[in-house]
CSV table of C-alpha atoms and ligand atoms in Angstrom, one decimal:
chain,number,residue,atom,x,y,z
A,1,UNK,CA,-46.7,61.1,80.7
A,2,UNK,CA,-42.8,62.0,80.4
A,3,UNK,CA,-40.7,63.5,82.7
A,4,UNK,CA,-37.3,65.7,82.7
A,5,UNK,CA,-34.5,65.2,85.5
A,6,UNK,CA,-32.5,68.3,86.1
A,7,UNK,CA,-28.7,67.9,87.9
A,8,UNK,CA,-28.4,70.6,89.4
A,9,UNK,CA,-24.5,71.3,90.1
A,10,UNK,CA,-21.4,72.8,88.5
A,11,UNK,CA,-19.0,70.4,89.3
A,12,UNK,CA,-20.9,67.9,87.2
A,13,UNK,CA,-20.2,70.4,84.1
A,14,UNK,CA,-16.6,69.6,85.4
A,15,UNK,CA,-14.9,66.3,84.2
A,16,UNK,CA,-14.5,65.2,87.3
A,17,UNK,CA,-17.7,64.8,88.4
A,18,UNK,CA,-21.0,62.5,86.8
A,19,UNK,CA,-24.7,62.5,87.5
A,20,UNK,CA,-25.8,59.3,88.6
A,21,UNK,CA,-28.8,60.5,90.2
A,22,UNK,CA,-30.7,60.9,86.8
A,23,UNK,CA,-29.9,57.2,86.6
A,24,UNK,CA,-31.6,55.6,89.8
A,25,UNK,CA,-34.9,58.7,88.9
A,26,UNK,CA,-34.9,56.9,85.5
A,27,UNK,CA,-35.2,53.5,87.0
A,28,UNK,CA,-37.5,54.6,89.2
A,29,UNK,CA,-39.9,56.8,87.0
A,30,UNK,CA,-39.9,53.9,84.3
A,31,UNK,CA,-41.1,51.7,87.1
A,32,UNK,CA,-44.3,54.3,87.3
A,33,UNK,CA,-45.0,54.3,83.7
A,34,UNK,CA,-43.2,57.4,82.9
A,35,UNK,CA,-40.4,57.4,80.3
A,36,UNK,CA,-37.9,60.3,80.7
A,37,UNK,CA,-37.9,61.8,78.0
A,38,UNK,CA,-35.2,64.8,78.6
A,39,UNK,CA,-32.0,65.0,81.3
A,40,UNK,CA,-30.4,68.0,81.7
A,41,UNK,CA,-27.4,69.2,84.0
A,42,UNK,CA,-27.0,72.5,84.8
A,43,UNK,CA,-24.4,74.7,87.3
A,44,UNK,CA,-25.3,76.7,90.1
A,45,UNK,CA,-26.3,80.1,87.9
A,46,UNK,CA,-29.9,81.3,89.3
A,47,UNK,CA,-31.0,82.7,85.7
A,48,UNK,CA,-29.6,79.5,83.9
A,49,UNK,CA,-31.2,77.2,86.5
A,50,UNK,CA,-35.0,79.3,86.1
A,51,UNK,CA,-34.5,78.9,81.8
A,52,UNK,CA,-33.7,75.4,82.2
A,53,UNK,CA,-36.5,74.9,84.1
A,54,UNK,CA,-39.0,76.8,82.3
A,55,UNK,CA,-38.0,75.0,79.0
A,56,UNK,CA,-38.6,71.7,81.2
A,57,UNK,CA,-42.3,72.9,82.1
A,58,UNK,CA,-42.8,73.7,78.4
A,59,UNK,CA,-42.2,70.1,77.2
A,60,UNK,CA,-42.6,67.6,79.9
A,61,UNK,CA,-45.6,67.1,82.8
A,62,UNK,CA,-43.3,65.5,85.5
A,63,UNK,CA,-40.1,67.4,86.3
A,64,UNK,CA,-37.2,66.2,89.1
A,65,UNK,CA,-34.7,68.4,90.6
A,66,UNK,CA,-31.7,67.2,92.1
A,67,UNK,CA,-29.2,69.1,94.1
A,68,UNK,CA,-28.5,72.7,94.7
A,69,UNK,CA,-30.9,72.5,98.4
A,70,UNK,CA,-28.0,73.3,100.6
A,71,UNK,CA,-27.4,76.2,102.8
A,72,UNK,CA,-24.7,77.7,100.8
A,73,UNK,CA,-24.5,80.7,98.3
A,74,UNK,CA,-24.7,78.1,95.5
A,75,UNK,CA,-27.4,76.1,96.5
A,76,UNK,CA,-30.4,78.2,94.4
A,77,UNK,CA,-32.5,75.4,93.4
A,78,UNK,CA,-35.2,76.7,95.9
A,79,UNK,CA,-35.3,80.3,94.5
A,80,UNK,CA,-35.0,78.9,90.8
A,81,UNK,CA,-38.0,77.0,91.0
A,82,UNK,CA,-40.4,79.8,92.9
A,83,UNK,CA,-39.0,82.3,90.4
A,84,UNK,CA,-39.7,79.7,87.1
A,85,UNK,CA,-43.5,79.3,88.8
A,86,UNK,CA,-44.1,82.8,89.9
A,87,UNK,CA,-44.7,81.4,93.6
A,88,UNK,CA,-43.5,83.0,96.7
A,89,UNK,CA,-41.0,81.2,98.8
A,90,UNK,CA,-41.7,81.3,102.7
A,91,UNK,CA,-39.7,80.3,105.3
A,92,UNK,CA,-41.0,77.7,107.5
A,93,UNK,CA,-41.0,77.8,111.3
A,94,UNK,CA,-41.0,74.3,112.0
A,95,UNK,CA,-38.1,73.3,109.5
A,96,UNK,CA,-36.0,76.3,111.6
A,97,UNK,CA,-36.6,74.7,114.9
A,98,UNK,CA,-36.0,71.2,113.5
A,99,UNK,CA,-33.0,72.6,111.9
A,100,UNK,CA,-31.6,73.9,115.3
A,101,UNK,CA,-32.4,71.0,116.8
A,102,UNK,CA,-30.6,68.7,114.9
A,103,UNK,CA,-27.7,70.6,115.3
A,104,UNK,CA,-28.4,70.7,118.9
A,105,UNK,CA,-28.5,67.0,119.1
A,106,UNK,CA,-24.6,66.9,117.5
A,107,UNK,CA,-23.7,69.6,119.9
A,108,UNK,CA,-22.7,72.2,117.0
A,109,UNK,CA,-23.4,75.3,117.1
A,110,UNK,CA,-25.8,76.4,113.4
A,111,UNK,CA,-24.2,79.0,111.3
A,112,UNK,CA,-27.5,81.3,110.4
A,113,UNK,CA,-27.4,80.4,106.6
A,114,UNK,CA,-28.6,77.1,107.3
A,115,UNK,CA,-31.6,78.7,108.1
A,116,UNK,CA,-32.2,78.7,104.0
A,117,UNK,CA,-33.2,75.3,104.1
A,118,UNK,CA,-36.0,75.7,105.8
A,119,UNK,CA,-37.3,78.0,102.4
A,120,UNK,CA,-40.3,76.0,100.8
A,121,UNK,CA,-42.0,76.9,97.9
A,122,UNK,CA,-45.4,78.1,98.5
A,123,UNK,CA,-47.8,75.5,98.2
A,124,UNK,CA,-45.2,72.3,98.1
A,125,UNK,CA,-45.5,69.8,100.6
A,126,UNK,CA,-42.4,68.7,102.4
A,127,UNK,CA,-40.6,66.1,102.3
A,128,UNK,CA,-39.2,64.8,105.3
A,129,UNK,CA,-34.7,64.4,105.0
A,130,UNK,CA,-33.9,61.5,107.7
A,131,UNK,CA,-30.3,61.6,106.3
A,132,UNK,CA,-29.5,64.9,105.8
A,133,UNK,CA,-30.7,68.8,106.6
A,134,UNK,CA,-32.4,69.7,103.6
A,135,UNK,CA,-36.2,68.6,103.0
A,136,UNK,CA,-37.3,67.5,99.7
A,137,UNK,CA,-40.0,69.9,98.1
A,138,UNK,CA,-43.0,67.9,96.4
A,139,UNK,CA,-45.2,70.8,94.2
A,140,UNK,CA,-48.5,69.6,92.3
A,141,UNK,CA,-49.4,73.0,90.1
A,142,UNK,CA,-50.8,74.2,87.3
A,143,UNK,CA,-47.9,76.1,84.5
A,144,UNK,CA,-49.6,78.1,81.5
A,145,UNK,CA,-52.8,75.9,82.1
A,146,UNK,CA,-51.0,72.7,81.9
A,147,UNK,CA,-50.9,70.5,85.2
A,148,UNK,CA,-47.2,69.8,86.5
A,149,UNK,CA,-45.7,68.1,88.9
A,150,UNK,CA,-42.4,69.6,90.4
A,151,UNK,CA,-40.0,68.0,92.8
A,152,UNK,CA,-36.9,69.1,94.6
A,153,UNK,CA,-34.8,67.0,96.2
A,154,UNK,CA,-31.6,66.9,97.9
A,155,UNK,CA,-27.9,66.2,95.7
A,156,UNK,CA,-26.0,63.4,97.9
A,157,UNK,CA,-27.5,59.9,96.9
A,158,UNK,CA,-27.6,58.6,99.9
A,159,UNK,CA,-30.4,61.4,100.8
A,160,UNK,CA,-31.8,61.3,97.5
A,161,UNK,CA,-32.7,58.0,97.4
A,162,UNK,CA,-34.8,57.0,100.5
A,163,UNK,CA,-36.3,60.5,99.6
A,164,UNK,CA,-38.0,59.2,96.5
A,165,UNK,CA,-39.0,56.1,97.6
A,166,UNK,CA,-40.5,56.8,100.8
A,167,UNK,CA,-42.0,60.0,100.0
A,168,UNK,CA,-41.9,60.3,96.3
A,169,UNK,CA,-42.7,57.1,94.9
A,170,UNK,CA,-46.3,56.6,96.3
A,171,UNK,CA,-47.2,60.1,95.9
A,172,UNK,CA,-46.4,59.9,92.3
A,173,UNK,CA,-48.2,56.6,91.8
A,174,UNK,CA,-51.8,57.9,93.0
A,175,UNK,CA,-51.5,61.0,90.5
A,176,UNK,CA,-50.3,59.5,87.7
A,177,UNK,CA,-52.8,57.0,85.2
A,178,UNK,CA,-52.4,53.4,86.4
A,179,UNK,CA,-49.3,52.0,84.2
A,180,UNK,CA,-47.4,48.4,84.3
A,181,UNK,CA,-44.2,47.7,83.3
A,182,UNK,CA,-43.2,44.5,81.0
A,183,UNK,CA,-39.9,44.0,80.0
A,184,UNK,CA,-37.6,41.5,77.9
A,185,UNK,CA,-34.3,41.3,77.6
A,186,UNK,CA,-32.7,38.9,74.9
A,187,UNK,CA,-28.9,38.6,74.1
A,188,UNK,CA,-27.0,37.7,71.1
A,189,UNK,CA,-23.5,36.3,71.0
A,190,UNK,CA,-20.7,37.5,68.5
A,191,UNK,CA,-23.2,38.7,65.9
A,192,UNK,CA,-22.2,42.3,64.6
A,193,UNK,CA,-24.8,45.0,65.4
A,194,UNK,CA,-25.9,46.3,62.2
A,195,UNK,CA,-26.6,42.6,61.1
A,196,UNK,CA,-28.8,42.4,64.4
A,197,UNK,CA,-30.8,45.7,63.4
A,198,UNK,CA,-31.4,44.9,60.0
A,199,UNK,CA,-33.2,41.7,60.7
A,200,UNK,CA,-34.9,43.2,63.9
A,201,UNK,CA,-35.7,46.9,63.3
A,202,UNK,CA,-38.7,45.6,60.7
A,203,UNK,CA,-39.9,43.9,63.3
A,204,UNK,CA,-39.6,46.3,66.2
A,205,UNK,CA,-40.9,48.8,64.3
A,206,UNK,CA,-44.0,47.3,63.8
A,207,UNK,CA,-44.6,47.7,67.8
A,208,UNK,CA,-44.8,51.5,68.5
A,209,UNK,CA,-46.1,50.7,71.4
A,210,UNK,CA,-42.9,48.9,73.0
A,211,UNK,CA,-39.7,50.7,73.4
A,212,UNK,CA,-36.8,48.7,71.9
A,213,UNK,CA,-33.2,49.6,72.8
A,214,UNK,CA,-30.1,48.0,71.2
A,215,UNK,CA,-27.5,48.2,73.6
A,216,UNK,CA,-23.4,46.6,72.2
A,217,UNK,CA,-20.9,45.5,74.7
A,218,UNK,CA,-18.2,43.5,73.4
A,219,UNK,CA,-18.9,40.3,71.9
A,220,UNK,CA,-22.4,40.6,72.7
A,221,UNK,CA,-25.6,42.7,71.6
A,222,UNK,CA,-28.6,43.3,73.6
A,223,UNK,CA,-32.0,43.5,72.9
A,224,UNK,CA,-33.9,45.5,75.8
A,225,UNK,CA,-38.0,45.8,75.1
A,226,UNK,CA,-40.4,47.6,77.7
A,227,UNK,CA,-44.0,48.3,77.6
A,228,UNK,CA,-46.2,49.7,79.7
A,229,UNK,CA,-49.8,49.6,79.7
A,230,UNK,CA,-52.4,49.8,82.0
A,231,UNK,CA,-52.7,45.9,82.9
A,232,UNK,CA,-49.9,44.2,83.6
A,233,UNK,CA,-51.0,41.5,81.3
A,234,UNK,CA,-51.5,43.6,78.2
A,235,UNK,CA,-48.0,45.2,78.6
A,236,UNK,CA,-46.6,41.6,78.9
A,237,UNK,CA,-48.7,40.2,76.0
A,238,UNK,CA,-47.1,42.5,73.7
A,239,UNK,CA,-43.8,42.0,75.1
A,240,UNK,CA,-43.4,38.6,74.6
A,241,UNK,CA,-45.4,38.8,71.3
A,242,UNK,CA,-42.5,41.0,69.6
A,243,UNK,CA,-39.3,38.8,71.8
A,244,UNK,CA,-40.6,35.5,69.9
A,245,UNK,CA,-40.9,37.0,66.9
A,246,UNK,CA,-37.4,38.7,67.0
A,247,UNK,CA,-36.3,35.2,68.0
A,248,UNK,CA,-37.6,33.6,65.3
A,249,UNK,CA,-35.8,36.0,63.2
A,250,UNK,CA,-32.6,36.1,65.2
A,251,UNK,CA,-32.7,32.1,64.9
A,252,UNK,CA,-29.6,30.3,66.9
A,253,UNK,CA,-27.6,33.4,67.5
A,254,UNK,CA,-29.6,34.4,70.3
A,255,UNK,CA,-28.6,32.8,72.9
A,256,UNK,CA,-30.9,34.1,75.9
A,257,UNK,CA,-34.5,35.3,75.8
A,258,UNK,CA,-34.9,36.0,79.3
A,259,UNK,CA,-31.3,38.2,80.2
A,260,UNK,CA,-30.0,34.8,81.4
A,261,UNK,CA,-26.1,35.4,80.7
A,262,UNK,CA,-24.3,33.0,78.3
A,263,UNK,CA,-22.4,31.3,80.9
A,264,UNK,CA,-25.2,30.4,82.9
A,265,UNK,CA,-26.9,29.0,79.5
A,266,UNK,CA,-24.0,27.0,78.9
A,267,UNK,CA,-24.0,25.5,82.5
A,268,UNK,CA,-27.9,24.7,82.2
A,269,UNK,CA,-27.5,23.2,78.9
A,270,UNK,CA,-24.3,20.8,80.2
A,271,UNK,CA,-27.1,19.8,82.9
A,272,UNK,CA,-29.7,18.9,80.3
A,273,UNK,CA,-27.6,16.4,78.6
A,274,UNK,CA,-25.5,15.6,81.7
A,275,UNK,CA,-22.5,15.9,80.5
A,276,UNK,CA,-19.6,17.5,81.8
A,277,UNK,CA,-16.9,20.5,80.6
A,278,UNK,CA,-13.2,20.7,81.8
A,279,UNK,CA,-11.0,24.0,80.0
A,280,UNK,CA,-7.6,24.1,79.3
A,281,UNK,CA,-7.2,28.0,79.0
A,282,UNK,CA,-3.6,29.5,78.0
A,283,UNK,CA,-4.5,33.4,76.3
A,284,UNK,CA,-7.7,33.5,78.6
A,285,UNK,CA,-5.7,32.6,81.9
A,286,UNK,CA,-9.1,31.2,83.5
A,287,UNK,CA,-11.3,33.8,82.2
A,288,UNK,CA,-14.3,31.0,80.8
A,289,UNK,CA,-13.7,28.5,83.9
A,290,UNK,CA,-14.0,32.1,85.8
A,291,UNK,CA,-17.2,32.5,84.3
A,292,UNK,CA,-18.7,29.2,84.5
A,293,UNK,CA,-17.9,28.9,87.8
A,294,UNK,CA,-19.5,32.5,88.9
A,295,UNK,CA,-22.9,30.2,87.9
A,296,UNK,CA,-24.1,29.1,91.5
A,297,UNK,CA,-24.1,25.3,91.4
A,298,UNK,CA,-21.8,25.3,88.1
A,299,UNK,CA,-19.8,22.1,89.7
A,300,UNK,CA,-22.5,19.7,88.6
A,301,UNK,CA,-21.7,20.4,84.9
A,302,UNK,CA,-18.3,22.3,85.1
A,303,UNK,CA,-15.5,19.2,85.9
A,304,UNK,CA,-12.8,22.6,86.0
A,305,UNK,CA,-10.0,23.6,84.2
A,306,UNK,CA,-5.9,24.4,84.3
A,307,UNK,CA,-4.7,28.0,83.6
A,308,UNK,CA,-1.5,26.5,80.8
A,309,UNK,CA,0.2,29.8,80.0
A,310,UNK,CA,3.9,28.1,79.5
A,311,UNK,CA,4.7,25.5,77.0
A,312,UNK,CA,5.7,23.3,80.7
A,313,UNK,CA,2.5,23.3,81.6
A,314,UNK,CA,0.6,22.2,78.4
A,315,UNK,CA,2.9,19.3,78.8
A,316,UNK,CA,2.2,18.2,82.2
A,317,UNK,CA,-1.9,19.4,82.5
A,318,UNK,CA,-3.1,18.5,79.6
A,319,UNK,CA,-0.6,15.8,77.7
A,320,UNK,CA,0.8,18.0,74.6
A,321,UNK,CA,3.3,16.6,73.4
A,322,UNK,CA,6.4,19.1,73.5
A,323,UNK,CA,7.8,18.0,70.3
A,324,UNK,CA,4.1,19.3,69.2
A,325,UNK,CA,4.4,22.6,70.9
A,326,UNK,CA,8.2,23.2,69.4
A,327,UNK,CA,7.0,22.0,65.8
A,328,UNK,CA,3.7,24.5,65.3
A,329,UNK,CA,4.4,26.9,68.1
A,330,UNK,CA,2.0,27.1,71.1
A,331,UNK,CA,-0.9,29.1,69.3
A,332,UNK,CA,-1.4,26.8,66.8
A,333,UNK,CA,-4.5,24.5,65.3
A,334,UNK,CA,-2.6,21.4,66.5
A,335,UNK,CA,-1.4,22.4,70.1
A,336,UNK,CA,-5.3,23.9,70.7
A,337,UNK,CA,-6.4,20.4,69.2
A,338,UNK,CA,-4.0,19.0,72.0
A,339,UNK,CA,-5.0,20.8,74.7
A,340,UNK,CA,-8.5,19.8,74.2
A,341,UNK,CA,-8.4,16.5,73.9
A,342,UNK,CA,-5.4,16.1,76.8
A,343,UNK,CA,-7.6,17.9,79.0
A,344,UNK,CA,-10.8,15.9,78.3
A,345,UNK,CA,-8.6,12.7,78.7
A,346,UNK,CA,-7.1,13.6,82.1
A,347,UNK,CA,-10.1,14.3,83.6
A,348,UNK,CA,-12.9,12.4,82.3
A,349,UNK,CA,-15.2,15.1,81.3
A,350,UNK,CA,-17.6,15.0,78.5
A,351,UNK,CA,-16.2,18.1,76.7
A,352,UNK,CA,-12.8,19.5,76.3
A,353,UNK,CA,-12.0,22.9,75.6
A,354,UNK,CA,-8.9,24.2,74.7
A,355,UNK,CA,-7.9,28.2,74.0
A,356,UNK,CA,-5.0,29.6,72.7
A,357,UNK,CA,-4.0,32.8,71.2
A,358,UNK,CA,-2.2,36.6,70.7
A,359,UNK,CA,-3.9,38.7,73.0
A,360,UNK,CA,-1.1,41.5,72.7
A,361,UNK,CA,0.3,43.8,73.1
A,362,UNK,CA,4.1,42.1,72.3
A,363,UNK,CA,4.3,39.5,70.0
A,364,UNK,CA,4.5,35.7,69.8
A,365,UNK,CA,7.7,33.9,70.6
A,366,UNK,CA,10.6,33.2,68.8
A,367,UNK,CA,9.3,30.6,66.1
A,368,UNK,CA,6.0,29.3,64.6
A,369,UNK,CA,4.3,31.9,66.8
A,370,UNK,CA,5.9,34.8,65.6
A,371,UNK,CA,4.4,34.8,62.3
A,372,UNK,CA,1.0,35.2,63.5
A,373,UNK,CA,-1.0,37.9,64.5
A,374,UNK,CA,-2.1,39.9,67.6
A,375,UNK,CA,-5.6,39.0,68.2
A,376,UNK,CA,-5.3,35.4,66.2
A,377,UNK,CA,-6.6,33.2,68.5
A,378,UNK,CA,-7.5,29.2,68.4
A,379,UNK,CA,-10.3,27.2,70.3
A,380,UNK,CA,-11.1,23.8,70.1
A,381,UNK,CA,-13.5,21.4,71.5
A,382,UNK,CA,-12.7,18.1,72.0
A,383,UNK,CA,-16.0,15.3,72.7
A,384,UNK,CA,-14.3,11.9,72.1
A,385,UNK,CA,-15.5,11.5,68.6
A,386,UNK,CA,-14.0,15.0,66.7
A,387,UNK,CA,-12.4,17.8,67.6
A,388,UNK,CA,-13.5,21.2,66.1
A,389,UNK,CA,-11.2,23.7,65.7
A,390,UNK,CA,-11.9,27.6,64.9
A,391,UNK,CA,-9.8,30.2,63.9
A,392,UNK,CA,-10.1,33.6,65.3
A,393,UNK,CA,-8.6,37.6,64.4
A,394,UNK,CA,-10.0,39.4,67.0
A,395,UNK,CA,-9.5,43.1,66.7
A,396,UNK,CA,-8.8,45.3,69.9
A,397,UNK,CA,-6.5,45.2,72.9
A,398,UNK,CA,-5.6,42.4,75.0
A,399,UNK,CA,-8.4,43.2,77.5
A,400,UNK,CA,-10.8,43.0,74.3
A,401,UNK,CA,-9.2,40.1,72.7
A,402,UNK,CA,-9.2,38.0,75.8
A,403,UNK,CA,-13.3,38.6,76.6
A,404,UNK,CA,-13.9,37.6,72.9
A,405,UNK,CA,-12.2,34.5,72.7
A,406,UNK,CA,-13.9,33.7,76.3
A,407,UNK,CA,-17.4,34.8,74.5
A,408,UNK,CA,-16.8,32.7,71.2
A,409,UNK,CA,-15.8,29.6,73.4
A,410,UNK,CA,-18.7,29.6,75.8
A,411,UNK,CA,-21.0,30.2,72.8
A,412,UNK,CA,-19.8,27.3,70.3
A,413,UNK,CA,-19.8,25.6,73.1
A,414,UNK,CA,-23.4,26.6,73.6
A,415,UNK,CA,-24.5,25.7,69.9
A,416,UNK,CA,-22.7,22.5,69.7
A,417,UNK,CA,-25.4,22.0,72.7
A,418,UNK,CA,-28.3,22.7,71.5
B,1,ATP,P1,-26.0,69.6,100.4
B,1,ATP,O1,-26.9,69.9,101.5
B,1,ATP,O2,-25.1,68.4,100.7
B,1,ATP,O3,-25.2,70.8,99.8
B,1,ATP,P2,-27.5,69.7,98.0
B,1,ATP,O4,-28.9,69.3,97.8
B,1,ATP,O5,-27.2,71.1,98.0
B,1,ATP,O6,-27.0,69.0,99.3
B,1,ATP,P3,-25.4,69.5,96.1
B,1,ATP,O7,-24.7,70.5,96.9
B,1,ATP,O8,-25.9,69.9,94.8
B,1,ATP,O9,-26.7,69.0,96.9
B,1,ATP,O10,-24.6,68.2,96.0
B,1,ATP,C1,-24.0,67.6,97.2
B,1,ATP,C2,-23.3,66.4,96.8
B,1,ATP,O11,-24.2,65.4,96.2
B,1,ATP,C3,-22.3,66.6,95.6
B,1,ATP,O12,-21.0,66.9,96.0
B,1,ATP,C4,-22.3,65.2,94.9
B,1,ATP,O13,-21.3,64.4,95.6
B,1,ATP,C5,-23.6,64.7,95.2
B,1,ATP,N1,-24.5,64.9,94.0
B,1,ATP,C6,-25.1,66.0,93.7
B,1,ATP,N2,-25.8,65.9,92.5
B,1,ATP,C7,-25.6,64.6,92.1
B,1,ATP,C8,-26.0,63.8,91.0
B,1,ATP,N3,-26.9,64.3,90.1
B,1,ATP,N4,-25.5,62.6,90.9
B,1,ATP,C9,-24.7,62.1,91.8
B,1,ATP,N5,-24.3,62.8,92.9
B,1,ATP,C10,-24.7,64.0,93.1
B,2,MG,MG1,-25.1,72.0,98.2
């Protein structure tokens, strides 16, 4: 079974304007087995609105409307549809009364083209609108010999939603073929994305039957796999069949097989070997201690950490020498080296981590500093016996530049773990 979502509404051919609906039907309709398989937005034109639909009946069995069920001149979602089936619209009696009374109710008087709400498709049940005037229009018909199912329902998402899940969602359910969703989700650290596909897409190819979508953020790839089959345990089965073998493949760079995120790995891992983690951030301003500590519970395994963005504070947080500082400049191998191993002295945690670096858009200061870089950044980590210390070029902007250093620090940290 697949389905189409059509946005109905000009403004969202406007760039001012997106369709999120489309996103929370996805979610939803995925949930019930049914992958979308087309979205389409379209303005408030009667003759485009009828084609697009038509070409949605050709090509897909379950098709959602959204918008356009208004009382206005532009709101021809209604019509559209009838027209596209060759079904007669009627106007319902009881959805005029209820229409005047819930205007009586806020004591305003109803202008008479509200009364086009109360238009129903013949032969679609209604769907009842708690939060707003329009109903929701739920057809089950057959189009050129092929059965489809047709729904309308209101634009605003605060209407749209309860619509669908209150009236929708079961309805749907007991027409279409029993299906359960499985889904993985692993994560992978710092690796590029290409190198991830060519080591996974022999794999993932092999399962037709699961959907596998490489999603990249910065610093990080995901993995998303979903299958659905008609026991939940055959859909999971194959899941988790194709996740261990991609992370057998992926080895040590994936970092999560379960959508855990990498901070959260880090904190568990800390807690495995009890042992603790203090930061001594400078081009990061708090950004890993930030995400450490968004881990409920993190304090067991997270000691804390000092934001040192002047040369001052190195000094007198974490013990770098200034002569140090002055000597290599304060993004250097040595002052990082310093930093971790300062902050890991001063407050008695296991692991010291220390980050410095160019994260743009001006230069380094007058000096050592001003030879390097934008984007060269240093981390070290400091556990009584070494201190490692790896050099970075990040490409990007400072927002970019700051996540990645926070991402390669929380995963070396993570491997040095494991
Ligand atoms: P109304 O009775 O409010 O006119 P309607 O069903 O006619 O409802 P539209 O007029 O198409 O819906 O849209 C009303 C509002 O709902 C839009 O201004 C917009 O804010 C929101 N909206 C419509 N479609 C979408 C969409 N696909 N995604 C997100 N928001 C939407
Ligand atoms: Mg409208």
């Amino acid at each position: 079974m697949i389905a189409e979502i059509i946005a109905v509404g000009s403004e969202m051919l406007t760039p001012h304007r997106q369709d999120t609906n489309s996103l929370f039907l996805t979610a939803e309709l995925n949930d019930l087995g049914v992958q979308v398989a087309f979205k389409t937005i379209v303005g408030d034109h009667l003759s485009r609105l009828i084609l697009s639909i038509r070409i949605a009946l050709t090509r897909t069995d379950v098709l959602i409307l959204s918008g356009g069920l208004g009382p206005t001149e532009d709101d021809l979602t209604r019509e559209a549809v009838a027209s596209a089936l060759s079904l007669e619209i009627q106007r319902d009696n009881d959805l005029i009364a209820a229409l005047y009374k819930r205007f009586a109710v806020r004591k305003i008087p109803m202008s008479p083209n509200n009364e086009k709400q109360a238009d129903v498709v013949a032969g679609a049940i209604i769907l009842p609108n708690k939060n707003g005037s329009a109903p929701g229009q739920f057809l089950d018909v057959v189009y050129e010999g092929h059965r489809k199912i047709v729904i309308l329902l209101p634009g605003p998402p605060k209407e749209l939603k309860p619509l669908f899940e209150n009236e929708c969602r079961r309805r749907l359910a007991s027409i279409l073929p029993p299906r359960f969703i499985a889904r993985r989700f692993l994560r992978i650290a710092l690796v590029p994305e290409s190198i991830i596909d060519a080591k996974a897409a022999p794999i993932y190819k092999q399962y037709e039957d699961v959907e596998t979508t490489i999603l990249a953020h910065t610093a990080e790839i995901q993995l998303h796999l979903l299958c659905a089959k008609p026991s939940l345990a055959e859909a999971q089965a194959r899941v988790d069949e194709l996740a261990e073998k991609l992370e057998n493949a992926l080895g040590e760079s994936v970092f999560s097989a379960t959508g855990m995120p990498l901070e959260e790995v880090v904190i568990l891992l800390l807690g495995m070997k009890e042992l603790t983690l203090a930061t001594a951030e400078s081009c990061t301003g708090g950004l890993v201690a930030e995400r450490l500590t968004s881990v409920p519970n993190s304090s067991s395994a997270f000691s804390g950490g000092s934001v040192v963005y002047t040369n001052e504070l190195k000094s007198i947080f974490a013990d770098v020498p200034h002569e140090l500082i002055e000597r290599h400049g304060a993004v250097s191998p040595e002052t990082t080296r310093a930093l971790a191993e300062g902050i890991r002295r001063r407050t008695g945690a296991s692991l010291g981590l220390g980050v410095t670096g160019l994260a743009g858009p001006g230069g380094g200061a007058p000096g050592p500093d001003a030879e390097r870089p934008i984007g060269r950044v240093y981390i070290a980590i400091a556990d009584g016996r070494q201190t490692t210390l790896t050099e970075l070029n990040i490409p990007g902007d400072r927002e970019r530049i700051r996540w990645w250093a926070s991402q390669n620090a929380l995963d070396q940290i993570r491997r040095k773990l494991l």
